[in-house]
XYZ file of C-alpha atoms in Angstrom:
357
model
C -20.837 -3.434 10.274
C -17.868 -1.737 8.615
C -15.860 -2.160 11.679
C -16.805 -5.728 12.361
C -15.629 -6.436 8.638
C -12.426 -4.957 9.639
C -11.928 -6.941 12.824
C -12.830 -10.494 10.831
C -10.079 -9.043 8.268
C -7.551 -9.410 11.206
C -7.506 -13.442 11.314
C -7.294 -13.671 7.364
C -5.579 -17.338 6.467
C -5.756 -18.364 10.365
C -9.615 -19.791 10.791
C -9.604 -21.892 7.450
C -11.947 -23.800 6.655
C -14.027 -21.590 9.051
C -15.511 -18.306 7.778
C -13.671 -14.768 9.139
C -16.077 -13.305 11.307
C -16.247 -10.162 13.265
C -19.160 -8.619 16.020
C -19.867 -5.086 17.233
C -21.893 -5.002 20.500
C -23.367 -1.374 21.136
C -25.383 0.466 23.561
C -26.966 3.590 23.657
C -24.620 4.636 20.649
C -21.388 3.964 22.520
C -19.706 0.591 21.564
C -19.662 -2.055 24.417
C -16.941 -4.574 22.913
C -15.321 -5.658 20.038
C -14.591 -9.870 19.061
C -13.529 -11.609 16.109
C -12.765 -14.964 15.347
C -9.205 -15.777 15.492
C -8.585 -19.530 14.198
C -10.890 -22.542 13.727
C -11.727 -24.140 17.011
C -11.914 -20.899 19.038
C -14.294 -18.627 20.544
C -16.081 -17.301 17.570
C -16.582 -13.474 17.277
C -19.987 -12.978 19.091
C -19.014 -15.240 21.632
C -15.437 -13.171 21.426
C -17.334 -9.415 22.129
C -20.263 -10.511 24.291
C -17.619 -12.050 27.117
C -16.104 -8.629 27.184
C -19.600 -6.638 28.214
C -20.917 -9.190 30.720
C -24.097 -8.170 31.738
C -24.119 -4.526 29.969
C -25.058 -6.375 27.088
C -28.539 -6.480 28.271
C -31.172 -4.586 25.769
C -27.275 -3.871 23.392
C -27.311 -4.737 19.791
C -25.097 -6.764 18.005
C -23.732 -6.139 14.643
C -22.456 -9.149 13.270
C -20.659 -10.301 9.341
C -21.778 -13.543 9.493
C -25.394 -15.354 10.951
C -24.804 -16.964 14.419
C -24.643 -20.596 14.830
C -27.501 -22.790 16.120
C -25.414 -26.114 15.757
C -22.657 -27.769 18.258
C -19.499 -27.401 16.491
C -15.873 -27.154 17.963
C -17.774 -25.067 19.603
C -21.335 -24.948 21.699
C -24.411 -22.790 19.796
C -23.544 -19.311 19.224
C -26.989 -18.340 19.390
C -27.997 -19.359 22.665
C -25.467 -17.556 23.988
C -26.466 -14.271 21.845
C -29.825 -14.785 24.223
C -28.587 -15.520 27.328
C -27.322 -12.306 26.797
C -30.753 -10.597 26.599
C -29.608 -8.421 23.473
C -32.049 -6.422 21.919
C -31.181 -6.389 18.609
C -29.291 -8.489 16.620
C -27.932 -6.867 13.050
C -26.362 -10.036 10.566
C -24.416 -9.455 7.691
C -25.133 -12.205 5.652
C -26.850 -15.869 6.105
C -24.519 -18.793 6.749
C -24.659 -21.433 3.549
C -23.798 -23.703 5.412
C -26.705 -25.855 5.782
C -26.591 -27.305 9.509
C -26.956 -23.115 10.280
C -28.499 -20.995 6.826
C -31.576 -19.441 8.457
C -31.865 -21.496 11.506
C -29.867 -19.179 13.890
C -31.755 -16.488 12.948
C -35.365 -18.177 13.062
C -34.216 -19.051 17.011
C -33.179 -14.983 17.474
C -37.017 -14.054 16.237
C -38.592 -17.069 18.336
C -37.178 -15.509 21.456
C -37.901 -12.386 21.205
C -34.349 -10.463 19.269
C -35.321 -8.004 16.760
C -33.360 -9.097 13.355
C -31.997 -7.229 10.549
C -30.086 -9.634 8.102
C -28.273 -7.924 4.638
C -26.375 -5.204 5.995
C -23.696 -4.663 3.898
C -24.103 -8.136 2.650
C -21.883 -7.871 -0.202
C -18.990 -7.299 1.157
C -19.741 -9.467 3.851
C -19.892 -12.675 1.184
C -16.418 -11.106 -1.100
C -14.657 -11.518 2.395
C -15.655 -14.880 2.555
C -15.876 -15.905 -0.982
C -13.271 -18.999 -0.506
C -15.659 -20.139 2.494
C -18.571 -20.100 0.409
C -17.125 -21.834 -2.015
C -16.140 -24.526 0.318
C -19.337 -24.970 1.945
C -21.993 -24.955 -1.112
C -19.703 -26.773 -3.743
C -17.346 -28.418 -1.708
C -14.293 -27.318 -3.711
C -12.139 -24.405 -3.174
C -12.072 -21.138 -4.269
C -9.528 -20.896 -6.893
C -7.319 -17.782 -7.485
C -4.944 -17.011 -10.680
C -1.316 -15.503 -9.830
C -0.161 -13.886 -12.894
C 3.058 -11.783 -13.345
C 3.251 -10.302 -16.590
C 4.510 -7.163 -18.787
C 2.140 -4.256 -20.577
C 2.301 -6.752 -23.644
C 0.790 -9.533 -21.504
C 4.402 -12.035 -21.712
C 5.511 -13.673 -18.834
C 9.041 -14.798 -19.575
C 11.672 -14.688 -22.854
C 11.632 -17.097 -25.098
C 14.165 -18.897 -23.349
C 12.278 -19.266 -19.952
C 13.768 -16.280 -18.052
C 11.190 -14.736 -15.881
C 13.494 -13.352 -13.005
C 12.145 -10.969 -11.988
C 9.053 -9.561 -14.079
C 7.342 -7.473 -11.842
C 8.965 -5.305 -8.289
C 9.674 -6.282 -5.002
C 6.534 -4.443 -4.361
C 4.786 -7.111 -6.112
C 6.355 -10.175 -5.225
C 5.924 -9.012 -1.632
C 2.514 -9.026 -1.994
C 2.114 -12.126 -3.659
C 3.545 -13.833 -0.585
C 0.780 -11.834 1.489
C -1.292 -13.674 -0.229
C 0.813 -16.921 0.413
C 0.367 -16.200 4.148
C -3.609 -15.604 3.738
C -3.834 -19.160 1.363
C -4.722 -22.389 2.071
C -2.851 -23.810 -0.566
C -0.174 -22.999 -3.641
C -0.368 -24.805 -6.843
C 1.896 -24.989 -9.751
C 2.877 -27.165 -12.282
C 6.085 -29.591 -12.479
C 7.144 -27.173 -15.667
C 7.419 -24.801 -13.020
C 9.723 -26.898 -10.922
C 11.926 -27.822 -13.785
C 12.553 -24.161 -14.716
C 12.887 -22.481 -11.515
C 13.039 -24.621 -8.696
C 10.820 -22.601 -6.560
C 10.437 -23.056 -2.654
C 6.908 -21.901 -2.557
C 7.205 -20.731 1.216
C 5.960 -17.427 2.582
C 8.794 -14.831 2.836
C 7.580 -11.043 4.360
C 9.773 -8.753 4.949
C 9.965 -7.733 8.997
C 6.842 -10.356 9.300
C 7.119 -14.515 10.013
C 4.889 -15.479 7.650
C 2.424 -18.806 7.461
C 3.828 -21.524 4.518
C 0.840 -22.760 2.515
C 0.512 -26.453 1.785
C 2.502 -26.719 -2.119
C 0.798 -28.906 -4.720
C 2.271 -29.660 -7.749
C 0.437 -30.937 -10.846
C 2.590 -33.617 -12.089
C 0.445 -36.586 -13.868
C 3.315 -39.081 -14.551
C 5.904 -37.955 -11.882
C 8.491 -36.419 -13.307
C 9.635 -34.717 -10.963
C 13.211 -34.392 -9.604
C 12.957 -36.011 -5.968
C 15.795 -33.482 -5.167
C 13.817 -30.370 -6.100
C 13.756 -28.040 -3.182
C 9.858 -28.192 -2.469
C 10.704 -31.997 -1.762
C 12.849 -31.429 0.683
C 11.962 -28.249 2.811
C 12.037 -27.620 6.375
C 8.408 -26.361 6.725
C 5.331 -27.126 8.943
C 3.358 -27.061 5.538
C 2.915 -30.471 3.525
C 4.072 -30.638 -0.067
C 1.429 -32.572 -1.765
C 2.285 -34.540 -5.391
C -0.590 -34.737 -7.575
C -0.337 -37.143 -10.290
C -2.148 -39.710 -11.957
C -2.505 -44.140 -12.239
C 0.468 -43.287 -15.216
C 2.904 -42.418 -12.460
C 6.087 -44.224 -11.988
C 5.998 -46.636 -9.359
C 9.577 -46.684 -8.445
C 9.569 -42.956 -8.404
C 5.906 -43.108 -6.096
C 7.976 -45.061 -3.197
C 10.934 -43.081 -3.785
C 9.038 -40.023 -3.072
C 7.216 -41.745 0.003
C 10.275 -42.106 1.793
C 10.115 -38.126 1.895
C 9.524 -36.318 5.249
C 6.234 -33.913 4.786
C 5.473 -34.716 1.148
C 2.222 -36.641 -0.028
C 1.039 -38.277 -3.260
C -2.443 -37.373 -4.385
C -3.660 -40.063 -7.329
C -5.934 -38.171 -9.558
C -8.293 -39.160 -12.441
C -6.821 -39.463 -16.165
C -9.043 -37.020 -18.609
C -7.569 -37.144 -21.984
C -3.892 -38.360 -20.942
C -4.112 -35.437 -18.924
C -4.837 -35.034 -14.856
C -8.221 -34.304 -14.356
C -8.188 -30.644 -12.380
C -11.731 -30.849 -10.946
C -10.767 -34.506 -9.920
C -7.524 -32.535 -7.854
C -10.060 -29.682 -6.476
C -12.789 -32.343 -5.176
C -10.029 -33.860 -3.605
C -8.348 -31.008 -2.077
C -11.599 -30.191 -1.044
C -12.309 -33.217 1.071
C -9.077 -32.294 2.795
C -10.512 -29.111 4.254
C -8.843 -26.482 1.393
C -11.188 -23.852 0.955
C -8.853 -21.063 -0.704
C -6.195 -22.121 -3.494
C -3.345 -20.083 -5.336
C -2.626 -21.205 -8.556
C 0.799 -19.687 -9.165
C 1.341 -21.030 -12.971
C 2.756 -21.454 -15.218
C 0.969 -20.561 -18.390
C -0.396 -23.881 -19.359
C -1.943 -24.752 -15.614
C -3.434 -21.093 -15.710
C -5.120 -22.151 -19.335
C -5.983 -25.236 -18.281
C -8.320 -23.812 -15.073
C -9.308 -21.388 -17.415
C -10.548 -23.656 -20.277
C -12.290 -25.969 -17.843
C -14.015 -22.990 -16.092
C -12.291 -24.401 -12.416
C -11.464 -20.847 -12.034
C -12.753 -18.025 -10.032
C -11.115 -15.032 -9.776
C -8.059 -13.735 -11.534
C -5.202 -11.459 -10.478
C -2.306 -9.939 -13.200
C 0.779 -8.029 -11.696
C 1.141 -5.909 -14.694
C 4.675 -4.384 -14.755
C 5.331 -1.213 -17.307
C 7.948 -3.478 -19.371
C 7.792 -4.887 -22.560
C 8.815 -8.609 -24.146
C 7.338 -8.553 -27.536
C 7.374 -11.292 -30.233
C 9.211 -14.856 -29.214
C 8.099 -14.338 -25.876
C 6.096 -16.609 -23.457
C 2.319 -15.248 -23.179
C 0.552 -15.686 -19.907
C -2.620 -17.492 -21.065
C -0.912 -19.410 -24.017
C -3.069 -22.300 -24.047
C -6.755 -21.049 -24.117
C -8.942 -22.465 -26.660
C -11.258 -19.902 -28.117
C -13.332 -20.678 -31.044
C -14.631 -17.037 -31.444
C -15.285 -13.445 -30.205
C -18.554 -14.758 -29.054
C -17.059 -17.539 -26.647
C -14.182 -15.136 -25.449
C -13.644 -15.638 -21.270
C -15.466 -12.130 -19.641
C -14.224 -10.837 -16.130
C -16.420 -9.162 -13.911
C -15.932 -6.803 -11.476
C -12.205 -5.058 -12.210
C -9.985 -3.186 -9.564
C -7.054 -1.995 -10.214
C -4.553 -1.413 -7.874
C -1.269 0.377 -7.690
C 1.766 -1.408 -5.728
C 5.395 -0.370 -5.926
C 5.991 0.239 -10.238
C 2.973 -1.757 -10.614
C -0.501 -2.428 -11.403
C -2.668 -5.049 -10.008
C -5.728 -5.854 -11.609
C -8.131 -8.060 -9.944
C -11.697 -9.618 -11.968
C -14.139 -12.363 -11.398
C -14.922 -15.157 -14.343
């Protein structure tokens, strides 16, 4: 099961809004084949392995992250192929939550015959596809903080400089994680003060661009910022509100690769769940929210986020300073925001640490 979790790891932010899934077969203690699901629409990972062992699959078992399908997708039933096969022994990481499949596939294994073991390794199985999970029982996606901040928790001077906080360690990684994304978000505060592309960059790697939202609920945006007017296979998608301007809306329609999203008002302010049932619909499972500090508070306060991650460099602002969570509204000790799970994790000068809300 380890090793099938480390084949579905391979096709990270290329089978969106499918789950990554990888398979094991094995015989006799020798492993037959090896599949994993590469991108939504193809073979998926049993199907992947079991094409590879032909016939020797016959009395094999199959370790696999994720329950087979029963359903016609993209793609025909999983599981009566997983028969055809005449496997012995099927060994499932976790159930599918997606309805059309959670327990079904693995009621049709036991009906004909296939042993079943289901909840091997099952929690990693569901952290690798927490974003999928998401998707599929709440409809929304799974929403990630980007943080870059100093030892004292500041994430720019007073006067808006934030060039660069953290290594090129760091920053590297963060656009890893662009690559592995669905989606980007920031806020048009963000575009005002630094004019960011918001494409992947890796060093000796082409890289995937994520689609780029930016929160803007009255369109105030520059329509000669750069993320208007990039050459990129990835859509830049406006999110604003019925306040917009209207001159500005066609303006900005006239640009190539750029939508507008129109989003609830909640308090003269865009209404965030609003933007994530809508990005949602649109088949984004996994979001990066990239900042700045008042978008980051705002997910926070309305409990929209799930999972946090602070580049910590070993530098120092102090007072006058901009503070990375600068807008959260706590009452009292008793109401402060927990995080669960903590890793910490070591890259270039230095430390990322990763927690759950």
């Amino acid at each position: 099961m380890k090793r099938a979790l480390l084949l579905a790891e391979k096709a990270r932010g290329r089978t969106s809004p499918n789950p990554l899934v990888g398979a094991v077969v094995v015989k006799n203690g020798q492993v037959l084949a090896e599949g994993y699901h590469k991108k939504a629409g193809g073979a998926h990972a049993e199907i992947e392995a079991l094409k590879k062992c032909g016939h020797k699959a016959k009395g094999a078992t199959l370790y696999v992250t994720l329950e087979p399908c029963p359903h016609y997708g993209r793609t025909p039933p999983c599981v009566e192929t997983l028969i055809k096969s005449r496997l012995s022994r099927v060994v499932i990481g976790m159930m599918d939550p997606n309805p059309l499949v959670r327990g079904k596939g693995i009621r049709l294994l036991k009906a004909r015959g296939v042993k079943v073991r289901v909840g091997v390794l099952q929690e990693e199985c569901e952290r690798q596809n927490e974003s999928y999970v998401k998707w599929i029982v709440h409809q929304r996606p799974f929403v990630i903080l980007k943080v870059a901040a100093t030892l004292d928790g500041m994430v720019a001077t007073g006067q808006g400089d934030s060039k660069w906080v953290t290594s090129v360690e760091a920053r590297q990684h963060v656009h890893q994680m662009r690559d592995q994304v669905d989606a980007i978000l920031i806020g048009v505060n963000t575009v005002v003060r630094d004019d960011p592309r918001l494409t992947t960059r890796m060093i000796g790697k082409k890289g995937r661009d994520p689609i780029r939202i930016i929160v803007d609920g009255t369109l105030y945006i520059d329509p000669q910022r750069k993320v208007l007017n990039l050459k990129s296979k990835a859509p830049t998608w406006l999110a604003t509100t019925h306040e917009a301007n209207p001159v500005k809306i066609e303006e900005i329609k006239k640009k190539k690769n750029v939508d507008i999203l129109t989003c609830r008002d909640q308090n003269g302010r865009l209404d965030l769940k609003d933007l994530l049932i809508q990005l949602g619909q649109r088949g984004v499972a996994s979001l990066l929210v990239e900042g700045g500090p008042a978008i980051h508070s705002s997910f926070i306060n309305e409990r929209l986020a799930d999972k946090v991650m602070i580049y910590y460099a070993p530098k120092l602002l102090g007072g006058g300073a901009l503070s990375m969570f600068n807008s959260l509204r706590v009452a009292s000790l008793k109401h402060l925001f927990v995080l669960r799970g903590l890793k910490a994790t070591p890259i270039g000068d230095d430390m990322l640490l990763e927690g759950y809300f």
